[in-house]
Amino acid sequence: MKFKWHLFILALLLNQSRAIAQSSTHTFALSDSTFLLDGKPFQMISGEMHYPRVPKEAWRARMKMAKAMGLNTIGTYVFWNLHEPQKGKFDFSGNNDVAEFVKIAKEEGLWVILRPSPYVCAEWEFGGYPYWLQNEKNLVVRSTEASYLKEYETYIMEVGKQLAPLQVNHGGNILMVQIENEYGSFGKDKAYLKINQDLFKKAGFDGLLYTCDPAPDARNGSLPGLLPAVNGIDDPKRVKGLVDSLHNGKGPYYIAEWYPAWFDWWGTAHHTVPAEKYVGKLDTVLSAGISINMYMFHGGTTRGFMTGSNYKGYTPFEPQTSSYDYDAPLDEAGNATPKYMLFRSVIQKHLPPNVTLPDVPKAKPVMAIPSIQFTSASYLEDMLPAPVNSPTPLTFEDLRQDYGFVLYRTKIQGGRKGLLTIEKLRDYAIILANGKRIGVLDRRLNQDSLSITLPKGEVTLDILVENMGRINFGKFLLENKKGITGKVSFNREELRNWQMFGLPFQDLSQIHYKTSPLISNGPVVKTASFKVDQVADTYLDMQKWGKGMVWVNGHNLGRYWGIGPQQTLYLPAEWLKKGKNDIVILELLKPQSQELHSLTNPVLNSIAN
């Protein structure tokens, strides 16, 4: 009995000491040349990692990998369109629980740099803005327009409730908070930046605030009184000279985005940068006492419909891949790469005396699952909801639809050949006549018309349009509506009287499947189940499929597209179950595909001929 009582007292004391340790506040301040943590010089060696791009069940494991590489800090954005997907409806649960992400980082001995600006870029849908902002009358993002600031304030106040208590000056581990994001590349309105600062303070972010801009735009995006962090340069002399010129001749010096590699978009080779090219630069920066944030340390995967796109008006439209591997030190599945090991060796040189790094965790188990046969399917016509009717095509935003697909349907007299033209198509269209595919149009290729031959009689003309991701950077943020955003004509005669069917593919439970033979060359949804006697990471091999999306056990794994460079979809062990698992594939171009294989390695650099 005494032994049990002693154990109880010991446990109570341990819990009290943990509570005291977790509630103890620290100070984090700026000196003329360095950051000061509790009054002592502190060099941030940080790595960017975004909570929605990693399964929540794997957050802790990724943070252990960060510690083992020598990082002392994690950087993350906060994503408005995840947390307020519909106006006034907030979600901080599950994989959106950013506060839990920050708390786990603290438990793993990591500080956090928080980037909760409403705009994030991040190769993310609409740069993080929720689609519904475009339905607000006169609203202009990244401006002093009143309705935008009203929605901005509502959002940042909710974020503050979640995260302001976790700042270092309140006993948490958030060292600094960034206002806006690379605003200097978009504008130079200092009054707008000051409003940002005031809103952040109102939301409870009362610690250190800073700005972050590419070096050429830092003068536009900096704000007097706030530390100006710089992106994209790593020459210590240039970094210090730029910061000094913007910050009254003082530091500290922080490279907020240091790029050891880059992201991918569809139809272009996988971007890789040899680690050897950056080892010396990392050593030089750390030797100069400059703090750094690697973008990315671990990219992960942009799942669901959250991939963004780039467009500058004079360049092709560039929708980004689901894999956000980024050629980062930690690969898409969270395993150490040669780049990780080389960077780790550099960081070890700059640790305080007698400090050693934890051992690098072993690579995660990986497996190839048995091939999956698909015999049940649902066709486009079987999935259509009630239509919305309009004389002219309506955009996704008009239909109050965020992501996915919209089917546009009208009737046209057949027995003719001619040119079908779709003005301002955004972004990818499959054209069907009486349910049979007769062509595709791709915004990447500046395609807006094609010659078609219509069968005789009255023809049902269908145009299935896919939103490939709203633009996430630059002035075209302000022109980001999706679907058919102009008129449709056949031989220069405008087609009218449209039905629109929304297909967001957010709830798959209402899809009904058949086991009948293939009846169409149009889009199809297929389902199957498979069994595994163990769970481990795997990569679904989509090389014999065309274009679409995959769900496993209800988790949307993202897009695949045969044009490459990404040819596999990463399926994390955390989302598999021992025994029976369910899989659903939306296939747009190759409905005849019946078999799916998996691999033990990703294929991220294979461009179709």
Coordinates of C-alpha atoms in Angstrom, one line a residue:
M1 CA 0.0 0.0 0.0
K2 CA 2.9 2.4 0.9
F3 CA 4.5 1.5 -2.4
K4 CA 1.4 2.5 -4.4
W5 CA 1.1 5.7 -2.4
H6 CA 4.7 6.6 -3.1
L7 CA 4.1 5.9 -6.8
F8 CA 1.1 8.2 -6.7
I9 CA 3.0 11.0 -5.0
L10 CA 5.9 10.6 -7.6
A11 CA 3.5 10.8 -10.5
L12 CA 1.8 13.9 -9.0
L13 CA 5.1 15.6 -8.6
L14 CA 6.2 14.8 -12.1
N15 CA 2.9 16.1 -13.5
Q16 CA 3.3 19.3 -11.5
S17 CA 6.9 19.8 -12.7
R18 CA 5.8 19.3 -16.3
A19 CA 2.9 21.8 -15.8
I20 CA 5.4 24.4 -14.4
A21 CA 7.8 23.8 -17.3
Q22 CA 5.1 24.1 -19.9
S23 CA 3.6 27.3 -18.3
S24 CA 7.0 29.0 -17.7
T25 CA 7.4 32.0 -19.9
H26 CA 10.5 33.0 -21.9
T27 CA 11.7 36.2 -23.4
F28 CA 12.5 36.6 -27.1
A29 CA 13.9 39.8 -28.3
L30 CA 16.0 41.6 -30.9
S31 CA 19.5 42.8 -30.2
D32 CA 21.5 44.8 -32.8
S33 CA 22.9 41.7 -34.4
T34 CA 21.2 38.5 -32.9
F35 CA 18.0 37.2 -31.5
L36 CA 18.0 36.9 -27.7
L37 CA 16.2 34.0 -26.1
D38 CA 16.0 34.6 -22.3
G39 CA 18.7 37.3 -22.8
K40 CA 21.2 35.0 -24.5
P41 CA 22.1 34.9 -28.2
F42 CA 20.0 32.5 -30.2
Q43 CA 20.4 31.4 -33.8
M44 CA 17.3 29.9 -35.3
I45 CA 18.0 26.9 -37.5
S46 CA 14.5 26.3 -38.8
G47 CA 12.7 24.2 -41.4
E48 CA 9.3 24.8 -43.0
M49 CA 6.7 22.0 -42.6
H50 CA 3.0 22.5 -43.1
Y51 CA 0.5 20.6 -40.9
P52 CA -2.1 19.9 -43.6
R53 CA 0.5 18.3 -45.9
V54 CA 1.4 15.6 -43.3
P55 CA -1.1 13.2 -41.7
K56 CA -1.8 14.4 -38.2
E57 CA -0.7 10.9 -36.9
A58 CA 2.7 11.5 -38.4
W59 CA 3.4 15.1 -37.1
R60 CA 5.5 13.9 -34.2
A61 CA 7.6 11.5 -36.2
R62 CA 8.4 14.3 -38.7
M63 CA 9.4 16.6 -35.8
K64 CA 11.7 13.9 -34.4
M65 CA 13.4 13.9 -37.9
A66 CA 13.7 17.7 -37.7
K67 CA 15.5 17.4 -34.3
A68 CA 17.8 14.7 -35.6
M69 CA 18.9 16.9 -38.5
G70 CA 19.8 19.7 -36.0
L71 CA 16.8 22.0 -36.4
N72 CA 15.7 23.9 -33.3
T73 CA 12.6 25.5 -34.9
I74 CA 9.7 24.7 -37.2
G75 CA 8.1 27.2 -39.5
T76 CA 4.5 26.8 -40.8
Y77 CA 1.8 28.8 -42.5
V78 CA -1.8 28.9 -41.4
F79 CA -4.3 28.3 -44.2
W80 CA -7.5 30.4 -44.2
N81 CA -9.3 28.2 -46.7
L82 CA -8.9 25.2 -44.5
H83 CA -10.1 26.9 -41.4
E84 CA -13.0 28.9 -42.9
P85 CA -14.0 26.8 -45.9
Q86 CA -17.4 28.5 -46.0
K87 CA -18.1 31.9 -44.6
G88 CA -18.5 31.9 -40.8
K89 CA -17.9 28.2 -40.5
F90 CA -14.6 27.5 -38.8
D91 CA -12.7 24.2 -38.5
F92 CA -9.7 23.6 -36.3
S93 CA -10.2 19.9 -35.9
G94 CA -8.3 16.8 -37.1
N95 CA -5.6 17.6 -39.6
N96 CA -6.6 21.3 -39.2
D97 CA -5.6 21.4 -35.5
V98 CA -2.8 23.8 -35.9
A99 CA -2.6 24.4 -32.1
E100 CA -2.0 20.8 -31.5
F101 CA 0.8 20.9 -34.2
V102 CA 2.5 23.7 -32.2
K103 CA 2.1 21.9 -28.9
I104 CA 3.6 18.7 -30.3
A105 CA 6.5 20.8 -31.5
K106 CA 7.0 22.1 -28.0
E107 CA 6.9 18.5 -26.6
E108 CA 9.6 17.6 -29.1
G109 CA 11.8 20.5 -28.0
L110 CA 11.2 22.7 -31.0
W111 CA 10.4 26.4 -31.3
V112 CA 7.9 27.6 -33.9
I113 CA 7.9 30.5 -36.4
L114 CA 4.2 31.2 -37.2
R115 CA 3.0 32.6 -40.5
P116 CA -0.8 33.1 -40.1
S117 CA -1.3 35.8 -42.8
P118 CA -4.5 35.4 -44.7
Y119 CA -2.3 35.1 -47.8
V120 CA 0.3 32.4 -47.8
C121 CA 1.2 31.6 -51.5
A122 CA 2.7 28.2 -50.7
E123 CA 1.7 26.6 -54.0
W124 CA -1.7 26.4 -52.3
E125 CA -5.2 26.9 -53.8
F126 CA -5.9 30.7 -54.1
G127 CA -2.7 31.3 -52.0
G128 CA -4.8 30.2 -48.9
Y129 CA -7.8 32.5 -49.5
P130 CA -11.2 30.8 -49.3
Y131 CA -13.0 30.8 -52.7
W132 CA -16.1 32.5 -51.2
L133 CA -14.3 35.8 -50.9
Q134 CA -14.8 36.2 -54.6
N135 CA -18.6 36.3 -54.0
E136 CA -18.4 39.2 -51.6
K137 CA -19.4 42.4 -53.4
N138 CA -16.5 44.7 -54.3
L139 CA -14.1 42.6 -52.1
V140 CA -10.4 43.0 -53.2
V141 CA -7.9 40.8 -51.4
R142 CA -4.6 42.2 -50.2
S143 CA -6.1 45.8 -50.1
T144 CA -7.6 48.3 -47.7
E145 CA -11.1 47.6 -49.2
A146 CA -13.5 47.5 -46.3
S147 CA -15.3 44.2 -46.9
Y148 CA -11.9 42.4 -47.2
L149 CA -10.6 43.9 -44.0
K150 CA -13.8 42.9 -42.3
E151 CA -13.4 39.2 -43.3
Y152 CA -9.7 39.4 -42.6
E153 CA -10.4 40.6 -39.1
T154 CA -13.0 37.9 -38.4
Y155 CA -10.5 35.2 -39.6
I156 CA -7.4 36.5 -37.7
M157 CA -9.4 36.8 -34.5
E158 CA -10.3 33.1 -34.7
V159 CA -6.7 32.2 -35.4
G160 CA -5.7 34.3 -32.4
K161 CA -8.0 32.4 -30.1
Q162 CA -6.2 29.2 -31.2
L163 CA -2.6 30.4 -31.3
A164 CA -1.9 33.6 -29.5
P165 CA -1.8 31.8 -26.1
L166 CA 1.0 29.7 -27.5
Q167 CA 3.4 32.6 -28.0
V168 CA 6.7 32.4 -26.1
N169 CA 5.8 35.4 -23.9
H170 CA 2.7 33.4 -22.7
G171 CA 4.5 30.2 -21.9
G172 CA 4.4 28.7 -25.4
N173 CA 6.9 28.0 -28.1
I174 CA 6.0 30.5 -30.9
L175 CA 9.0 32.8 -31.1
M176 CA 7.8 35.2 -33.9
V177 CA 4.7 35.8 -36.0
Q178 CA 4.8 37.0 -39.6
I179 CA 2.3 39.6 -40.9
E180 CA 1.3 39.3 -44.6
N181 CA 3.6 37.3 -46.8
E182 CA 5.9 38.5 -49.6
Y183 CA 3.6 41.6 -49.9
G184 CA 6.4 43.5 -51.6
S185 CA 6.1 41.3 -54.6
F186 CA 2.4 42.4 -54.9
G187 CA 2.2 46.0 -53.7
K188 CA 3.8 48.7 -51.6
D189 CA 0.9 50.2 -49.6
K190 CA 2.4 50.8 -46.1
A191 CA -1.0 51.8 -44.8
Y192 CA -2.2 48.3 -45.7
L193 CA 0.7 46.7 -43.9
K194 CA 0.1 48.9 -40.8
I195 CA -3.5 47.6 -40.8
N196 CA -2.1 44.1 -40.8
Q197 CA 0.1 44.8 -37.8
D198 CA -2.8 46.3 -35.9
L199 CA -5.1 43.4 -36.7
F200 CA -2.5 40.9 -35.5
K201 CA -2.1 42.8 -32.2
K202 CA -5.9 43.0 -31.8
A203 CA -6.0 39.2 -32.3
G204 CA -3.6 38.8 -29.4
F205 CA -0.3 38.4 -31.2
D206 CA 1.6 40.7 -28.8
G207 CA 5.1 39.3 -29.2
L208 CA 7.6 39.9 -32.0
L209 CA 6.1 40.5 -35.4
Y210 CA 8.1 40.5 -38.7
T211 CA 7.7 40.9 -42.4
C212 CA 9.1 38.5 -45.1
D213 CA 9.9 39.4 -48.7
P214 CA 12.2 38.3 -51.6
A215 CA 15.2 40.5 -51.5
P216 CA 14.4 42.7 -54.6
D217 CA 10.9 43.5 -53.1
A218 CA 11.9 43.9 -49.4
R219 CA 11.7 47.7 -49.5
N220 CA 8.1 47.5 -50.7
G221 CA 7.0 44.9 -48.2
S222 CA 8.8 46.0 -45.0
L223 CA 7.2 48.1 -42.3
P224 CA 9.1 50.5 -40.0
G225 CA 9.6 49.0 -36.5
L226 CA 9.3 45.4 -37.7
L227 CA 12.1 43.1 -38.4
P228 CA 12.5 42.6 -42.2
A229 CA 13.2 39.0 -43.0
V230 CA 14.5 38.2 -46.5
N231 CA 13.9 35.4 -48.9
G232 CA 16.0 33.9 -51.7
I233 CA 19.5 35.1 -50.9
D234 CA 22.1 33.5 -48.8
D235 CA 25.2 35.7 -49.2
P236 CA 25.8 37.0 -45.7
K237 CA 27.1 40.4 -46.9
R238 CA 24.0 41.0 -49.0
V239 CA 21.6 39.8 -46.3
K240 CA 23.1 42.0 -43.6
G241 CA 23.4 45.0 -45.9
L242 CA 19.7 44.7 -47.0
V243 CA 18.4 44.3 -43.4
D244 CA 20.6 47.1 -42.1
S245 CA 19.3 49.4 -44.8
L246 CA 15.7 48.7 -43.8
H247 CA 16.0 48.4 -40.0
N248 CA 18.0 51.4 -38.8
G249 CA 21.3 49.8 -39.4
K250 CA 20.5 46.9 -37.1
G251 CA 19.8 43.2 -37.3
P252 CA 19.2 40.5 -36.3
Y253 CA 19.4 38.7 -39.7
Y254 CA 16.9 36.1 -40.7
I255 CA 16.5 34.3 -44.1
A256 CA 12.9 33.4 -43.8
E257 CA 12.9 31.3 -46.9
W258 CA 16.1 29.6 -48.0
Y259 CA 15.4 27.3 -51.0
P260 CA 17.4 24.1 -51.1
A261 CA 15.2 23.0 -54.1
W262 CA 11.8 23.9 -55.7
F263 CA 8.3 22.7 -56.4
D264 CA 6.8 20.9 -59.5
W265 CA 3.9 21.6 -61.9
W266 CA 2.2 19.3 -64.4
G267 CA 4.0 18.6 -67.7
T268 CA 7.4 19.9 -66.5
A269 CA 10.4 17.8 -65.2
H270 CA 10.8 17.2 -61.5
H271 CA 12.9 20.0 -60.0
T272 CA 16.0 18.8 -58.1
V273 CA 19.0 20.6 -56.8
P274 CA 22.2 18.7 -55.8
A275 CA 22.8 19.0 -52.1
E276 CA 26.4 19.7 -52.7
K277 CA 25.4 23.0 -54.3
Y278 CA 24.0 24.2 -51.0
V279 CA 26.2 22.6 -48.3
G280 CA 28.8 25.4 -48.5
K281 CA 26.1 28.1 -48.6
L282 CA 24.5 26.7 -45.4
D283 CA 27.8 26.5 -43.7
T284 CA 28.6 30.1 -44.7
V285 CA 25.2 31.4 -43.5
L286 CA 25.4 29.6 -40.1
S287 CA 29.1 30.7 -39.7
A288 CA 27.9 34.3 -40.1
G289 CA 25.4 33.9 -37.2
I290 CA 22.5 34.4 -39.5
S291 CA 19.2 32.6 -38.7
I292 CA 17.6 30.6 -41.4
N293 CA 14.4 28.8 -42.3
M294 CA 14.7 26.1 -45.0
Y295 CA 11.8 26.2 -47.4
M296 CA 11.0 23.3 -47.5
F297 CA 12.6 21.0 -44.8
H298 CA 9.7 18.6 -45.5
G299 CA 7.1 19.3 -48.2
G300 CA 4.8 16.3 -47.9
T301 CA 1.7 16.2 -50.1
T302 CA -0.9 18.7 -51.2
R303 CA -4.0 16.5 -51.0
G304 CA -7.5 16.9 -52.1
F305 CA -8.2 20.0 -54.2
M306 CA -5.7 22.2 -52.5
T307 CA -3.0 22.5 -55.2
G308 CA -2.5 26.0 -56.5
S309 CA -1.3 27.3 -59.8
N310 CA 0.9 30.0 -61.3
Y311 CA 0.1 32.3 -64.2
K312 CA 1.7 35.7 -65.1
G313 CA -0.3 36.4 -68.2
Y314 CA 2.7 36.1 -70.6
T315 CA 3.6 32.5 -69.4
P316 CA 1.6 29.2 -69.6
F317 CA -0.8 28.4 -66.9
E318 CA 1.0 26.1 -64.5
P319 CA -1.1 23.9 -62.2
Q320 CA 1.0 22.3 -59.5
T321 CA 1.4 18.6 -58.7
S322 CA 0.0 16.9 -55.6
S323 CA 3.4 15.7 -54.6
Y324 CA 5.1 18.5 -52.7
D325 CA 8.3 16.5 -52.3
Y326 CA 10.2 19.6 -53.2
D327 CA 13.5 17.7 -53.3
A328 CA 13.5 18.6 -49.7
P329 CA 15.9 17.1 -47.1
L330 CA 13.0 15.0 -45.8
D331 CA 11.2 13.3 -48.7
E332 CA 7.5 13.1 -49.3
A333 CA 7.1 10.2 -46.9
G334 CA 9.2 11.6 -44.2
N335 CA 12.5 9.7 -44.8
A336 CA 16.0 11.2 -44.7
T337 CA 17.6 11.9 -48.0
P338 CA 21.3 12.3 -48.9
K339 CA 20.6 16.1 -48.7
Y340 CA 19.3 15.6 -45.1
M341 CA 22.5 13.8 -44.1
L342 CA 24.8 16.4 -45.7
F343 CA 22.9 19.3 -44.1
R344 CA 23.0 17.5 -40.8
S345 CA 26.7 17.3 -41.0
V346 CA 26.9 21.0 -41.6
I347 CA 24.6 21.9 -38.7
Q348 CA 26.6 19.6 -36.3
K349 CA 29.6 21.9 -36.8
H350 CA 27.6 24.8 -35.4
L351 CA 26.1 23.3 -32.3
P352 CA 27.2 24.5 -28.9
P353 CA 30.1 22.5 -27.3
N354 CA 29.1 19.1 -25.8
V355 CA 25.7 19.1 -27.7
T356 CA 25.1 16.1 -29.8
L357 CA 22.3 15.3 -32.2
P358 CA 19.8 12.4 -31.7
D359 CA 20.3 9.4 -33.9
V360 CA 18.5 9.6 -37.2
P361 CA 15.3 7.5 -37.0
K362 CA 15.3 4.5 -39.4
A363 CA 13.5 4.8 -42.7
K364 CA 9.8 4.0 -42.5
P365 CA 8.7 0.5 -43.6
V366 CA 7.4 0.4 -47.2
M367 CA 5.5 -2.3 -49.1
A368 CA 3.8 -3.0 -52.4
I369 CA 0.2 -4.2 -52.0
P370 CA -1.3 -6.9 -54.2
S371 CA -2.7 -5.6 -57.5
I372 CA -6.3 -4.2 -57.2
Q373 CA -9.0 -5.2 -59.7
F374 CA -11.9 -2.8 -60.3
T375 CA -15.2 -4.3 -61.4
S376 CA -17.7 -1.8 -60.0
A377 CA -18.2 1.6 -61.6
S378 CA -20.5 4.7 -61.7
Y379 CA -20.8 6.8 -64.8
L380 CA -21.2 10.5 -65.1
E381 CA -24.9 10.4 -65.9
D382 CA -25.6 8.3 -62.7
M383 CA -23.9 10.9 -60.4
L384 CA -25.6 14.1 -61.5
P385 CA -27.5 16.2 -58.9
A386 CA -30.3 18.5 -59.6
P387 CA -29.2 21.1 -62.2
V388 CA -29.0 24.9 -62.0
N389 CA -30.4 26.5 -65.1
S390 CA -29.2 29.7 -66.8
P391 CA -29.2 31.2 -70.2
T392 CA -25.4 31.5 -70.0
P393 CA -22.8 29.4 -68.2
L394 CA -22.2 30.2 -64.5
T395 CA -18.9 30.0 -62.8
F396 CA -18.0 27.8 -59.8
E397 CA -18.4 30.9 -57.7
D398 CA -21.8 31.7 -59.1
L399 CA -22.8 28.2 -58.2
R400 CA -21.3 28.6 -54.6
Q401 CA -19.0 25.6 -55.4
D402 CA -15.5 25.7 -54.1
Y403 CA -13.5 22.9 -55.9
G404 CA -13.9 19.9 -58.1
F405 CA -15.9 19.8 -61.3
V406 CA -19.0 21.3 -62.9
L407 CA -20.8 19.7 -65.8
Y408 CA -22.2 22.2 -68.3
R409 CA -25.0 20.9 -70.6
T410 CA -27.0 22.2 -73.4
K411 CA -28.8 20.9 -76.5
I412 CA -27.6 21.6 -80.1
Q413 CA -28.7 20.5 -83.5
G414 CA -26.4 17.8 -84.8
G415 CA -25.3 16.5 -88.2
R416 CA -22.7 19.2 -88.5
K417 CA -19.0 19.8 -88.3
G418 CA -17.6 23.0 -86.8
L419 CA -15.5 24.9 -84.3
L420 CA -16.5 24.8 -80.7
T421 CA -15.0 27.7 -78.7
I422 CA -15.0 28.2 -74.9
E423 CA -14.0 31.7 -73.9
K424 CA -11.8 31.9 -70.7
L425 CA -11.9 28.2 -69.8
R426 CA -10.6 27.6 -66.3
D427 CA -9.1 25.1 -66.4
Y428 CA -9.5 21.7 -68.1
A429 CA -12.5 20.5 -70.1
I430 CA -13.7 17.2 -71.4
I431 CA -16.3 17.6 -74.2
L432 CA -18.9 14.9 -74.8
A433 CA -21.7 14.5 -77.4
N434 CA -24.5 12.2 -76.3
G435 CA -22.2 10.9 -73.5
K436 CA -19.2 10.1 -75.7
R437 CA -16.0 12.0 -75.4
I438 CA -15.1 13.9 -78.5
G439 CA -12.3 16.1 -77.3
V440 CA -10.5 17.9 -74.4
L441 CA -9.3 21.4 -73.9
D442 CA -6.3 22.3 -71.6
R443 CA -5.7 25.8 -70.4
R444 CA -2.0 25.0 -69.9
L445 CA -1.7 24.8 -73.7
N446 CA -3.8 28.0 -74.3
Q447 CA -6.5 25.8 -75.8
D448 CA -10.0 27.3 -76.1
S449 CA -11.4 25.7 -79.2
L450 CA -11.5 22.5 -81.2
S451 CA -13.1 21.2 -84.4
I452 CA -15.9 18.7 -83.7
T453 CA -18.3 16.6 -85.7
L454 CA -21.8 16.2 -84.2
P455 CA -23.9 13.1 -84.7
K456 CA -27.3 13.6 -86.5
G457 CA -30.4 14.7 -84.6
E458 CA -30.6 16.7 -81.4
V459 CA -27.4 16.4 -79.5
T460 CA -26.7 16.7 -75.8
L461 CA -23.5 18.6 -75.5
D462 CA -21.7 18.2 -72.2
I463 CA -18.6 20.1 -71.1
L464 CA -17.1 18.8 -67.9
V465 CA -14.8 21.4 -66.4
E466 CA -12.2 20.8 -63.8
N467 CA -10.8 23.5 -61.4
M468 CA -7.1 22.7 -61.5
G469 CA -6.3 25.1 -58.6
R470 CA -6.7 28.9 -58.3
I471 CA -3.7 31.1 -58.9
N472 CA -1.6 31.5 -55.8
F473 CA 0.9 34.3 -56.6
G474 CA 0.9 37.7 -58.4
K475 CA -1.7 40.1 -59.7
F476 CA -3.9 37.3 -61.2
L477 CA -5.0 36.5 -57.6
L478 CA -7.6 39.1 -58.5
E479 CA -8.9 37.2 -61.5
N480 CA -9.4 33.7 -60.1
K481 CA -12.9 32.5 -60.9
K482 CA -13.3 29.0 -62.2
G483 CA -15.3 27.1 -64.7
I484 CA -16.6 28.6 -68.0
T485 CA -16.1 32.3 -67.4
G486 CA -17.0 33.5 -70.9
K487 CA -19.4 32.4 -73.6
V488 CA -19.5 29.1 -75.6
S489 CA -20.0 29.2 -79.3
F490 CA -20.3 26.7 -82.2
N491 CA -19.3 28.1 -85.6
R492 CA -19.4 31.6 -84.0
E493 CA -23.0 31.2 -82.9
E494 CA -23.4 31.5 -79.1
L495 CA -24.8 28.5 -77.3
R496 CA -27.4 29.3 -74.7
N497 CA -29.8 27.7 -72.2
W498 CA -27.4 25.8 -70.0
Q499 CA -27.8 23.3 -67.2
M500 CA -25.0 23.2 -64.6
F501 CA -24.4 20.1 -62.4
G502 CA -22.1 20.6 -59.5
L503 CA -19.7 17.7 -58.8
P504 CA -17.4 18.7 -55.9
F505 CA -16.7 15.1 -54.9
Q506 CA -16.6 15.9 -51.2
D507 CA -19.1 13.2 -50.2
L508 CA -18.6 9.9 -52.0
S509 CA -21.2 8.0 -50.0
Q510 CA -24.0 8.9 -52.3
I511 CA -22.3 7.3 -55.4
H512 CA -24.0 4.1 -56.5
Y513 CA -22.0 1.6 -58.4
K514 CA -22.8 -1.0 -61.1
T515 CA -20.9 -4.2 -62.1
S516 CA -22.0 -3.9 -65.8
P517 CA -19.4 -3.9 -68.6
L518 CA -17.9 -0.6 -69.8
I519 CA -20.6 1.4 -71.4
S520 CA -18.9 4.8 -72.1
N521 CA -15.6 6.4 -73.0
G522 CA -16.5 9.3 -70.6
P523 CA -15.4 9.9 -67.0
V524 CA -16.1 7.2 -64.5
V525 CA -15.8 6.5 -60.8
K526 CA -14.5 3.1 -59.9
T527 CA -14.4 1.4 -56.5
A528 CA -12.8 -1.7 -55.0
S529 CA -11.5 -3.1 -51.7
F530 CA -8.2 -4.7 -50.9
K531 CA -6.7 -6.4 -47.9
V532 CA -3.4 -6.1 -46.2
D533 CA -2.0 -8.0 -43.3
Q534 CA 0.3 -5.2 -42.3
V535 CA 0.4 -1.4 -42.7
A536 CA 3.3 0.4 -44.3
D537 CA 3.8 3.2 -46.7
T538 CA 3.2 2.5 -50.4
Y539 CA 3.0 4.4 -53.7
L540 CA 0.0 3.8 -56.0
D541 CA 1.3 3.4 -59.5
M542 CA -0.9 5.5 -61.8
Q543 CA 1.2 5.1 -65.0
K544 CA -1.4 3.1 -66.8
W545 CA -4.2 5.4 -65.8
G546 CA -5.1 8.8 -67.4
K547 CA -6.1 11.7 -65.2
G548 CA -8.1 11.9 -62.0
M549 CA -8.1 11.5 -58.2
V550 CA -7.8 8.7 -55.6
W551 CA -9.4 8.2 -52.2
V552 CA -8.4 5.4 -49.8
N553 CA -10.5 4.9 -46.7
G554 CA -12.1 8.2 -47.3
H555 CA -8.8 10.2 -47.5
N556 CA -8.3 12.1 -50.7
L557 CA -4.7 11.4 -51.8
G558 CA -4.7 14.1 -54.5
R559 CA -4.5 14.3 -58.3
Y560 CA -2.7 12.1 -60.8
W561 CA -2.1 12.9 -64.5
G562 CA -0.3 10.8 -67.0
I563 CA 1.6 13.8 -68.5
G564 CA 3.8 13.7 -65.4
P565 CA 6.3 14.3 -63.9
Q566 CA 4.4 12.8 -60.9
Q567 CA 3.3 9.2 -61.7
T568 CA 2.6 7.8 -58.2
L569 CA 0.4 8.8 -55.3
Y570 CA 1.8 8.5 -51.8
L571 CA -0.4 6.4 -49.6
P572 CA 0.8 6.8 -45.9
A573 CA 0.7 3.9 -43.6
E574 CA -1.3 6.0 -41.1
W575 CA -4.3 5.8 -43.4
L576 CA -4.2 2.1 -44.0
K577 CA -5.9 -0.6 -41.9
K578 CA -5.0 -4.2 -41.3
G579 CA -7.6 -6.2 -43.2
K580 CA -10.1 -4.6 -45.6
N581 CA -9.4 -1.2 -47.1
D582 CA -11.6 0.7 -49.6
I583 CA -10.4 2.6 -52.6
V584 CA -12.2 4.9 -55.1
I585 CA -10.7 6.3 -58.3
L586 CA -12.2 9.1 -60.4
E587 CA -10.8 8.5 -63.9
L588 CA -11.4 11.1 -66.6
L589 CA -9.6 9.8 -69.7
K590 CA -9.0 6.1 -69.5
P591 CA -12.2 4.5 -68.3
Q592 CA -11.1 1.1 -69.6
S593 CA -8.4 0.9 -66.9
Q594 CA -9.2 -2.0 -64.6
E595 CA -6.1 -2.8 -62.6
L596 CA -4.0 -0.8 -60.1
H597 CA -0.5 -1.7 -58.9
S598 CA 1.7 -0.2 -56.2
L599 CA 5.4 0.4 -55.8
T600 CA 7.9 0.7 -53.0
N601 CA 9.3 4.0 -54.4
P602 CA 7.8 7.1 -55.8
V603 CA 8.0 8.0 -59.5
L604 CA 8.2 11.8 -59.6
N605 CA 10.2 12.5 -62.7
S606 CA 8.6 10.8 -65.7
I607 CA 7.2 13.0 -68.4
A608 CA 4.9 11.4 -71.0
N609 CA 6.1 11.6 -74.6

